[in-house]
Short mmCIF file of C-alpha atoms and ligand atoms in Angstrom, two decimals:
data_model
loop_
_atom_site.label_atom_id
_atom_site.label_comp_id
_atom_site.label_asym_id
_atom_site.label_seq_id
_atom_site.Cartn_x
_atom_site.Cartn_y
_atom_site.Cartn_z
CA MET A 26 3.40 3.36 -0.86
CA ASN A 27 7.16 2.30 1.47
CA VAL A 28 7.84 0.43 -1.97
CA TYR A 29 7.52 3.66 -4.09
CA ASP A 30 9.42 5.60 -1.21
CA SER A 31 12.20 3.25 -1.30
CA HIS A 32 12.13 3.41 -5.06
CA LYS A 33 12.52 7.02 -4.89
CA MET A 34 15.30 6.92 -1.81
CA ALA A 35 17.09 4.73 -4.21
CA ASP A 36 16.82 7.44 -7.01
CA VAL A 37 18.38 10.09 -4.74
CA MET A 38 21.26 7.85 -3.82
CA ALA A 39 22.07 7.04 -7.27
CA THR A 40 22.56 10.86 -7.66
CA VAL A 41 25.63 10.23 -5.45
CA GLY A 42 27.04 7.24 -7.06
CA TYR A 43 24.95 4.45 -4.76
CA SER A 44 23.11 2.09 -6.61
CA LEU A 45 20.78 -0.83 -5.40
CA THR A 46 22.12 -4.87 -4.05
CA ASP A 47 20.37 -7.93 -3.44
CA ASP A 48 22.91 -8.32 -1.31
CA TYR A 49 22.67 -6.26 1.77
CA ILE A 50 25.33 -7.88 4.04
CA ASN A 51 27.69 -6.32 2.08
CA ALA A 52 26.35 -3.27 1.22
CA ASP A 53 28.13 0.32 2.54
CA MET A 54 24.43 1.45 3.30
CA VAL A 55 21.31 0.05 4.45
CA ILE A 56 18.10 1.76 4.66
CA LEU A 57 15.35 0.36 6.82
CA ASN A 58 12.10 1.52 5.45
CA THR A 59 9.75 1.19 8.45
CA CYS A 60 5.37 1.86 8.78
CA HIS A 61 3.87 2.35 11.89
CA ILE A 62 0.25 1.82 10.76
CA ARG A 63 -0.12 -0.97 13.22
CA GLU A 64 1.79 -2.55 16.50
CA LYS A 65 3.18 -5.17 15.16
CA ALA A 66 4.78 -3.59 11.81
CA SER A 67 6.88 -1.23 14.08
CA GLU A 68 7.48 -3.59 17.07
CA LYS A 69 9.45 -5.63 14.14
CA ILE A 70 11.88 -2.58 13.43
CA TYR A 71 14.53 -3.51 16.81
CA SER A 72 14.72 -6.89 15.72
CA GLU A 73 15.94 -6.19 12.16
CA LEU A 74 18.22 -3.56 13.45
CA GLY A 75 19.43 -5.87 15.50
CA ARG A 76 20.19 -8.28 12.55
CA ILE A 77 21.91 -5.26 10.55
CA ARG A 78 24.04 -4.39 13.20
CA GLN A 79 25.51 -7.53 13.50
CA GLU A 80 27.00 -7.41 9.66
CA LYS A 81 27.70 -3.67 10.44
CA MET A 82 30.06 -4.87 13.16
CA ARG A 83 31.39 -7.42 11.57
CA LEU A 84 32.26 -5.43 8.04
CA GLU A 85 34.09 -2.83 10.38
CA THR A 86 35.87 -5.25 12.35
CA ILE A 87 36.71 -7.92 10.08
CA GLU A 88 36.73 -6.02 6.68
CA ASN A 89 37.57 -2.46 8.00
CA ARG A 90 34.53 -0.88 5.77
CA LYS A 91 32.10 1.10 7.47
CA MET A 92 28.22 0.31 6.78
CA THR A 93 26.01 3.41 7.44
CA ILE A 94 23.05 2.95 8.30
CA ALA A 95 19.76 4.32 7.80
CA VAL A 96 15.80 4.54 9.50
CA ALA A 97 13.70 5.88 7.13
CA GLY A 98 9.92 5.81 6.76
CA CYS A 99 6.96 6.61 9.43
CA VAL A 100 8.54 4.47 12.61
CA ALA A 101 11.42 7.00 11.84
CA GLN A 102 9.29 10.37 11.62
CA ALA A 103 7.15 9.28 15.16
CA GLU A 104 9.91 7.94 17.30
CA GLY A 105 13.14 9.69 15.31
CA GLU A 106 14.20 10.66 18.73
CA GLU A 107 13.65 7.61 20.55
CA ILE A 108 15.52 4.99 18.00
CA MET A 109 18.57 7.40 18.42
CA ALA A 110 18.58 6.96 21.89
CA ARG A 111 18.00 3.35 21.95
CA ALA A 112 20.37 2.10 18.73
CA PRO A 113 23.38 4.09 18.63
CA PHE A 114 24.30 1.81 15.79
CA VAL A 115 21.94 3.57 13.94
CA ASP A 116 24.13 6.92 11.56
CA ILE A 117 21.04 8.55 10.22
CA VAL A 118 16.94 8.78 11.04
CA VAL A 119 15.29 10.44 8.47
CA GLY A 120 11.01 10.70 8.25
CA SER A 121 8.68 10.18 5.34
CA GLN A 122 9.03 14.24 4.27
CA ALA A 123 12.93 14.25 4.09
CA TYR A 124 13.98 11.41 2.18
CA HIS A 125 15.23 14.05 -0.12
CA GLN A 126 17.50 15.15 1.94
CA LEU A 127 19.62 11.67 2.33
CA PRO A 128 23.16 12.87 0.79
CA GLU A 129 23.22 15.92 2.80
CA LEU A 130 22.39 13.42 5.81
CA LEU A 131 24.90 10.93 4.57
CA ALA A 132 27.47 13.53 4.43
CA LYS A 133 26.78 14.61 7.89
CA ALA A 134 26.89 11.48 9.26
CA ASP A 135 30.39 10.72 7.47
CA ARG A 136 31.81 13.94 9.07
CA ALA A 137 33.63 12.90 12.53
CA ALA A 138 31.58 10.43 14.77
CA ASN A 139 28.39 12.47 13.83
CA ARG A 140 24.71 11.34 13.27
CA ALA A 141 21.98 13.05 10.89
CA ILE A 142 18.51 13.45 11.54
CA ALA A 143 15.67 15.17 9.93
CA LEU A 144 12.39 14.76 10.72
CA ASP A 145 10.72 17.88 8.91
CA PHE A 146 7.21 18.31 7.04
CA THR A 147 8.32 19.03 3.71
CA PRO A 148 6.52 17.32 1.47
CA GLN A 149 6.18 19.76 -1.48
CA GLU A 150 10.22 20.57 -0.97
CA LYS A 151 10.42 16.25 -1.09
CA PHE A 152 8.91 16.03 -4.52
CA ASP A 153 10.25 19.44 -6.16
CA ALA A 154 14.37 18.01 -5.58
CA LEU A 155 13.72 14.11 -6.32
CA PRO A 156 15.75 13.01 -9.18
CA HIS A 157 13.46 11.61 -11.99
CA SER A 158 14.55 7.70 -12.11
CA SER A 159 16.60 5.86 -14.01
CA GLN A 160 15.31 2.33 -12.31
CA ASN A 161 12.95 0.28 -14.57
CA PRO A 162 9.88 0.59 -13.33
CA GLY A 163 8.48 -2.94 -13.88
CA ALA A 164 5.34 -3.63 -15.69
CA SER A 165 3.16 -2.62 -12.83
CA ALA A 166 4.32 1.10 -11.73
CA PHE A 167 3.22 2.86 -8.23
CA LEU A 168 2.87 6.65 -8.44
CA THR A 169 2.00 9.01 -5.77
CA VAL A 170 -0.50 11.62 -6.06
CA GLN A 171 -1.40 12.84 -2.47
CA GLU A 172 0.05 11.60 0.71
CA GLY A 173 -1.29 12.99 4.34
CA CYS A 174 -4.58 12.96 5.56
CA ASP A 175 -7.02 15.64 7.47
CA LYS A 176 -9.15 12.48 8.48
CA PHE A 177 -8.00 11.60 11.89
CA CYS A 178 -9.64 8.47 11.87
CA THR A 179 -9.10 8.28 16.12
CA PHE A 180 -7.36 4.45 15.45
CA CYS A 181 -5.25 5.76 13.08
CA VAL A 182 -1.38 7.33 13.20
CA VAL A 183 -1.41 8.50 9.42
CA PRO A 184 -2.38 12.34 9.95
CA TYR A 185 0.57 12.26 12.50
CA THR A 186 3.21 10.78 10.74
CA ARG A 187 2.24 11.38 7.44
CA GLY A 188 1.02 15.35 7.63
CA ALA A 189 -1.43 17.08 6.69
CA GLU A 190 -3.05 16.02 3.08
CA TYR A 191 -0.83 17.35 0.34
CA SER A 192 -1.42 16.59 -3.58
CA ARG A 193 0.69 17.22 -5.93
CA SER A 194 0.58 19.30 -9.21
CA PHE A 195 -1.28 17.59 -12.21
CA ALA A 196 1.36 18.28 -14.36
CA GLU A 197 4.21 16.74 -12.33
CA ILE A 198 2.09 13.76 -11.96
CA ILE A 199 0.97 13.31 -15.74
CA ASP A 200 5.07 14.08 -16.57
CA GLU A 201 5.97 10.96 -14.11
CA ALA A 202 3.03 8.91 -15.47
CA LYS A 203 4.64 9.67 -19.43
CA ARG A 204 7.80 8.50 -17.96
CA LEU A 205 6.67 4.82 -16.90
CA ALA A 206 4.78 4.67 -19.37
CA ASP A 207 8.04 5.17 -21.38
CA SER A 208 10.23 2.80 -19.62
CA GLY A 209 7.99 -0.39 -19.94
CA ALA A 210 4.90 0.08 -17.40
CA VAL A 211 1.73 -1.09 -18.79
CA GLU A 212 0.10 -0.51 -15.25
CA ILE A 213 -0.05 2.17 -13.41
CA THR A 214 -1.47 2.62 -9.54
CA LEU A 215 -2.23 5.65 -8.10
CA LEU A 216 -0.99 5.92 -4.20
CA GLY A 217 -2.26 8.26 -1.32
CA GLN A 218 -3.13 7.58 2.11
CA ASN A 219 -6.61 9.48 1.05
CA VAL A 220 -6.07 9.32 -2.51
CA ASN A 221 -9.47 10.19 -3.68
CA ALA A 222 -9.35 13.34 -1.94
CA TYR A 223 -6.58 14.56 -4.98
CA HIS A 224 -7.13 18.06 -5.70
CA GLY A 225 -3.96 19.12 -7.60
CA ASP A 226 -4.22 22.46 -9.35
CA GLY A 227 -8.18 22.43 -8.94
CA LYS A 228 -8.07 18.75 -10.79
CA THR A 229 -9.72 16.12 -9.15
CA LEU A 230 -8.69 11.93 -9.01
CA ALA A 231 -11.10 11.21 -12.05
CA ASP A 232 -9.04 13.65 -14.27
CA LEU A 233 -6.09 12.72 -13.45
CA ILE A 234 -7.17 8.71 -14.32
CA HIS A 235 -8.85 10.35 -17.86
CA THR A 236 -5.91 11.80 -18.55
CA ILE A 237 -3.31 8.61 -17.48
CA ALA A 238 -5.72 6.95 -20.09
CA GLU A 239 -4.76 8.80 -23.27
CA LEU A 240 -1.41 7.30 -22.89
CA PRO A 241 -1.54 4.10 -25.19
CA GLN A 242 1.27 2.12 -23.75
CA ILE A 243 -0.97 2.18 -20.20
CA GLN A 244 -3.31 -0.69 -20.62
CA ARG A 245 -4.22 -0.58 -16.51
CA ILE A 246 -5.05 1.85 -14.02
CA ARG A 247 -5.95 1.40 -10.33
CA TYR A 248 -5.84 3.72 -7.20
CA MET A 249 -5.79 3.18 -3.37
CA THR A 250 -6.13 3.88 -0.31
CA SER A 251 -9.43 5.79 -0.84
CA HIS A 252 -12.12 6.71 1.31
CA PRO A 253 -15.82 6.44 1.55
CA ARG A 254 -16.57 10.20 1.77
CA ASP A 255 -14.64 11.42 -1.00
CA MET A 256 -15.62 9.07 -3.58
CA GLN A 257 -17.07 11.97 -5.74
CA ASP A 258 -19.49 11.52 -8.75
CA ASP A 259 -16.72 11.76 -11.53
CA LEU A 260 -14.76 9.13 -10.25
CA ILE A 261 -17.82 7.07 -9.68
CA GLU A 262 -18.67 7.56 -13.30
CA ALA A 263 -14.82 6.87 -14.29
CA HIS A 264 -15.49 3.63 -13.24
CA GLY A 265 -18.26 3.18 -15.88
CA ASN A 266 -16.48 5.00 -18.70
CA CYS A 267 -12.87 4.79 -18.80
CA ALA A 268 -12.30 1.42 -19.91
CA LYS A 269 -8.89 0.85 -18.54
CA LEU A 270 -9.57 2.07 -14.94
CA MET A 271 -9.55 -1.87 -13.59
CA PRO A 272 -12.95 -3.20 -11.84
CA PHE A 273 -11.68 -3.55 -8.85
CA LEU A 274 -11.49 -0.98 -5.68
CA HIS A 275 -10.00 -0.99 -2.05
CA LEU A 276 -12.64 0.99 -0.30
CA PRO A 277 -12.23 0.34 3.76
CA ILE A 278 -15.03 0.89 5.66
CA GLN A 279 -13.35 -0.78 9.37
CA SER A 280 -16.91 -1.65 10.82
CA GLY A 281 -20.45 -2.10 9.89
CA SER A 282 -21.69 -0.88 13.34
CA ASN A 283 -23.09 2.68 13.11
CA ASN A 284 -21.94 3.58 16.33
CA VAL A 285 -18.35 1.86 16.20
CA LEU A 286 -18.07 4.08 12.77
CA LYS A 287 -18.80 6.96 15.05
CA MET A 288 -16.56 6.49 17.58
CA MET A 289 -14.00 5.70 14.57
CA ASN A 290 -14.39 9.23 13.91
CA ARG A 291 -15.16 8.08 10.30
CA LYS A 292 -17.39 10.62 9.24
CA HIS A 293 -19.84 8.51 7.51
CA ASP A 294 -22.36 5.37 8.76
CA ALA A 295 -22.84 2.37 7.03
CA ALA A 296 -25.73 3.07 4.95
CA PHE A 297 -23.65 5.78 3.23
CA TYR A 298 -20.96 3.07 2.24
CA LEU A 299 -23.70 0.94 1.00
CA ASP A 300 -25.06 2.81 -1.32
CA ILE A 301 -21.73 4.23 -3.04
CA ILE A 302 -21.25 0.34 -3.80
CA SER A 303 -24.32 0.32 -5.15
CA ARG A 304 -23.86 3.40 -7.02
CA LEU A 305 -20.45 2.05 -8.74
CA ARG A 306 -21.87 -1.65 -8.77
CA GLN A 307 -24.39 0.51 -11.06
CA ALA A 308 -21.59 2.46 -12.93
CA ARG A 309 -19.68 -1.32 -13.50
CA PRO A 310 -21.74 -4.11 -12.54
CA ASP A 311 -18.63 -6.42 -12.61
CA LEU A 312 -17.17 -4.08 -10.20
CA ALA A 313 -14.94 -6.05 -7.06
CA PHE A 314 -14.58 -4.68 -3.39
CA SER A 315 -12.02 -5.04 -1.02
CA SER A 316 -12.08 -3.43 2.18
CA ASP A 317 -9.85 -3.30 5.50
CA PHE A 318 -11.73 -3.97 9.42
CA ILE A 319 -10.61 -3.67 12.43
CA VAL A 320 -12.18 -6.17 15.21
CA GLY A 321 -12.06 -5.28 18.66
CA PHE A 322 -11.86 -1.33 19.09
CA PRO A 323 -12.89 0.04 22.48
CA GLY A 324 -15.85 -0.64 23.28
CA GLU A 325 -17.22 -2.89 20.56
CA THR A 326 -19.74 -4.87 21.82
CA GLU A 327 -20.81 -8.62 20.51
CA ALA A 328 -24.25 -6.91 18.79
CA GLU A 329 -21.99 -4.37 17.17
CA PHE A 330 -19.02 -7.12 15.62
CA GLU A 331 -22.25 -8.95 14.47
CA GLU A 332 -23.21 -5.70 12.08
CA THR A 333 -19.67 -6.21 10.54
CA LEU A 334 -20.03 -9.64 9.50
CA GLU A 335 -23.15 -8.59 8.33
CA LEU A 336 -21.96 -5.67 6.55
CA VAL A 337 -19.74 -8.64 5.15
CA LYS A 338 -22.25 -10.27 3.92
CA GLN A 339 -24.20 -7.41 1.93
CA VAL A 340 -21.67 -6.25 -0.16
CA ASN A 341 -19.75 -9.82 -0.79
CA TYR A 342 -16.18 -8.88 -1.19
CA SER A 343 -13.75 -10.10 -3.20
CA GLN A 344 -11.26 -10.13 -0.78
CA CYS A 345 -9.93 -8.15 2.52
CA TYR A 346 -7.55 -6.94 5.06
CA SER A 347 -8.80 -7.59 8.58
CA PHE A 348 -7.09 -6.61 12.30
CA LYS A 349 -6.93 -6.82 15.52
CA TYR A 350 -7.41 -3.17 16.74
CA SER A 351 -4.10 -2.09 18.44
CA PRO A 352 -3.42 1.41 20.24
CA ARG A 353 -1.02 3.41 18.96
CA PRO A 354 0.44 6.59 20.69
CA GLY A 355 -0.32 9.82 19.95
CA THR A 356 -3.77 9.15 18.80
CA PRO A 357 -7.33 9.68 20.26
CA GLY A 358 -7.73 5.58 20.19
CA ALA A 359 -4.82 5.42 23.01
CA VAL A 360 -6.05 7.43 25.49
CA MET A 361 -9.93 5.18 25.15
CA ASP A 362 -9.82 2.22 27.20
CA ASP A 363 -8.90 -0.47 24.81
CA SER A 364 -11.88 -2.65 26.51
CA VAL A 365 -11.98 -5.65 24.56
CA PRO A 366 -9.86 -8.21 26.12
CA GLU A 367 -6.74 -9.93 23.48
CA GLU A 368 -9.23 -13.62 23.50
CA MET A 369 -12.16 -11.91 21.93
CA LYS A 370 -10.18 -9.61 19.66
CA VAL A 371 -8.07 -13.52 18.50
CA GLU A 372 -11.77 -15.02 18.37
CA ARG A 373 -13.90 -11.57 16.91
CA LEU A 374 -10.65 -11.72 13.82
CA ALA A 375 -11.25 -15.79 13.23
CA ARG A 376 -14.73 -15.48 12.55
CA LEU A 377 -14.47 -12.94 10.24
CA GLN A 378 -11.72 -14.19 8.85
CA GLU A 379 -13.50 -17.07 7.91
CA LEU A 380 -16.29 -15.08 6.74
CA LEU A 381 -14.46 -13.15 4.41
CA PHE A 382 -12.21 -16.07 3.00
CA ALA A 383 -15.26 -17.85 2.15
CA GLN A 384 -16.42 -15.02 0.09
CA GLN A 385 -12.77 -14.92 -1.68
CA LEU A 386 -13.05 -18.58 -1.95
CA ALA A 387 -16.16 -18.23 -3.90
CA PHE A 388 -15.42 -15.53 -6.12
CA ASN A 389 -12.12 -16.80 -7.37
CA GLN A 390 -14.44 -19.92 -8.43
CA LYS A 391 -16.40 -18.04 -10.32
CA SER A 392 -13.41 -17.48 -12.90
CA VAL A 393 -12.65 -20.94 -13.38
CA GLY A 394 -13.38 -21.58 -17.27
CA LYS A 395 -13.24 -18.01 -18.10
CA ILE A 396 -10.56 -16.54 -20.31
CA MET A 397 -8.90 -13.90 -18.21
CA PRO A 398 -6.26 -10.99 -19.30
CA VAL A 399 -3.49 -11.47 -16.53
CA LEU A 400 -0.63 -9.14 -16.39
CA PHE A 401 2.22 -11.29 -15.34
CA ASP A 402 4.75 -8.75 -13.51
CA ARG A 403 6.92 -10.73 -10.86
CA LYS A 404 8.84 -13.26 -11.08
CA GLY A 405 8.65 -16.23 -8.45
CA LYS A 406 10.65 -18.07 -6.25
CA HIS A 407 11.93 -20.63 -9.37
CA GLU A 408 13.38 -20.81 -12.13
CA GLY A 409 11.02 -19.91 -15.04
CA GLN A 410 8.02 -19.44 -12.29
CA LEU A 411 6.04 -15.63 -12.80
CA LEU A 412 3.44 -14.50 -10.87
CA GLY A 413 0.51 -12.19 -12.28
CA LYS A 414 -2.50 -10.37 -11.65
CA THR A 415 -6.04 -10.38 -13.61
CA GLU A 416 -8.17 -7.52 -13.94
CA TYR A 417 -9.98 -8.03 -10.60
CA MET A 418 -6.97 -8.44 -8.91
CA GLN A 419 -6.72 -12.29 -8.46
CA SER A 420 -2.95 -14.08 -8.20
CA VAL A 421 -1.91 -16.40 -10.70
CA HIS A 422 1.15 -18.26 -10.68
CA LEU A 423 2.74 -19.92 -14.10
CA THR A 424 5.49 -21.85 -14.43
CA SER A 425 6.60 -22.36 -17.77
CA ALA A 426 6.47 -19.26 -19.80
CA PRO A 427 9.31 -17.02 -18.58
CA GLU A 428 8.52 -14.69 -22.07
CA PHE A 429 5.21 -13.54 -21.32
CA PHE A 430 7.32 -11.82 -18.17
CA GLY A 431 5.88 -7.65 -18.75
CA ALA A 432 2.59 -8.68 -20.54
CA ILE A 433 -0.20 -9.35 -20.41
CA ALA A 434 -1.47 -12.37 -21.89
CA PRO A 435 -5.13 -14.51 -21.76
CA VAL A 436 -5.42 -17.53 -19.38
CA VAL A 437 -7.71 -19.83 -19.38
CA ILE A 438 -8.55 -20.51 -15.57
CA THR A 439 -8.51 -24.17 -14.86
CA GLY A 440 -8.43 -24.17 -10.93
CA ALA A 441 -9.58 -21.77 -7.83
CA GLN A 442 -7.63 -21.44 -4.76
CA GLN A 443 -8.67 -18.71 -1.78
CA ASN A 444 -4.93 -17.02 -2.57
CA GLY A 445 -5.26 -17.22 -6.19
CA LEU A 446 -5.64 -18.82 -9.97
CA SER A 447 -4.35 -21.31 -11.77
CA GLY A 448 -4.34 -21.85 -15.86
CA GLU A 449 -3.13 -22.14 -18.96
CA ILE A 450 -1.50 -19.12 -21.43
CA ILE A 451 -3.56 -18.81 -24.65
CA GLN A 452 -0.66 -18.31 -27.32
CA ASN A 453 -1.23 -18.31 -31.21
CA ASN A 454 -3.80 -21.30 -30.75
CA MET A 455 -1.56 -23.09 -28.29
CA VAL A 456 -2.64 -23.87 -24.68
CA ARG A 457 0.60 -23.49 -22.41
CA ALA A 458 0.91 -24.79 -19.03
CA ALA A 459 0.42 -22.20 -16.60
N1 LIG B 510 -5.35 -1.00 14.85
C1 LIG B 510 -5.54 -1.85 13.95
N2 LIG B 510 -5.29 -1.59 12.64
C2 LIG B 510 -5.62 -0.67 12.46
N3 LIG B 510 -4.67 -0.08 10.85
C3 LIG B 510 -4.67 1.34 11.30
N4 LIG B 510 -4.41 1.54 12.24
C4 LIG B 510 -4.67 0.55 13.17
C5 LIG B 510 -4.70 0.36 14.74
N5 LIG B 510 -4.12 1.09 15.57
C6 LIG B 510 -5.47 -0.91 9.77
C7 LIG B 510 -6.71 -0.39 9.16
C8 LIG B 510 -6.34 0.35 7.51
C9 LIG B 510 -5.70 -0.13 7.98
C10 LIG B 510 -3.97 0.44 6.62
O1 LIG B 510 -4.44 -0.50 9.05
O2 LIG B 510 -7.83 -1.35 9.04
O3 LIG B 510 -7.30 0.52 7.09
FE1 LIG B 511 -5.90 7.08 8.64
FE2 LIG B 511 -7.20 6.09 6.25
FE3 LIG B 511 -8.38 7.65 8.69
FE4 LIG B 511 -6.66 8.66 7.67
S1 LIG B 511 -8.68 7.81 6.36
S2 LIG B 511 -6.79 8.98 9.65
S3 LIG B 511 -5.39 7.21 6.57
S4 LIG B 511 -7.70 5.62 8.64
#
């Protein structure tokens, strides 16, 4: 969602004459868009700000040009005043629901030696105010349909930084999807912190998916991130009856232990989750799953951790994200005793990841010998290199066929690694080296 928000900020700034640059050290304005979800992500911002400050000082002293520095996103939302106090060179602090105000904030910060801060929660106002994008969305586009969360998992800052659950209007989302399709998108990923809680204008996420599937240019639809409690019947059925809905689902459970799930306030147990997985597999037998896991939640015992390993074995994931628990300011978890020692968190994470990585490699190895459609949506670091994704979200690298950029092409898979696949493009009966 930060990628989506960053593009939207660029759209907003385009209305006052700014354009994107890769060369931040000479930029008139630098916006640092930040993430507050885990300790590690939010720690980075002061070191990043230090680097940006060097460039600001160089521009101002040597070239006599101003560089405006803005801090946006969830760290700004949660710690805006603190950023202003700790980093006097920051001109603007703008929260995740207020970035449509950037031009006004810039004007305010430009007047005399003013600084500007906006941390209001106005998602409706934000979406209403955002201009249509003039940027090329690329082959694979993001589309925010919902923001915020009312679930209040005890470890999570999202309900505080992104605010209450808010669903955008159905018509507005379909309009944005049409514009994305008309400007070249072939894949749309519907985004929201709790995306399957979508209920705009009495419609469901499944309604959105079916309507977007009618757009002829759109070949692939995905959505993330979902909560197990919001996997309604029509969404499960969509996996069986909407061919454009991709056979890959990120459905986090966080822990396999009922006791830990309760302490996390996840509002369901392991059996409930496993039942949803099995119903989804009935609807779409080849559906691949991923999840997020947290190890070392306060009070997690060795036996409870082992229940997570058991659940992972039962589900058999195609890929996953896993994290050591870190207390986040303002959450109920922050006042629980962070009782699992760091070395134990490190050890549990290593054991969990060993299992998850083995499952990922095994999943990728099953693709060898198959012909898989791959969407090449990104350019690699080297000239002519393309990066793509299979329908199951596996990464594929291509070194020698730049003409496939932005297209879906059939690839014979010849090799599998833990992190991706290699293969050869099949083109007009000709096989090209990938
Ligand atoms: N500590 C560790 N991981 C966390 N996540 C969210 N909050 C925390 C925290 N306090 C992880 C969860 C979530 C993912 C986006 O980040 O697994 O699903
Ligand atoms: Fe955070 Fe997701 Fe729980 Fe909401 S459902 S509080 S976003 S982990």
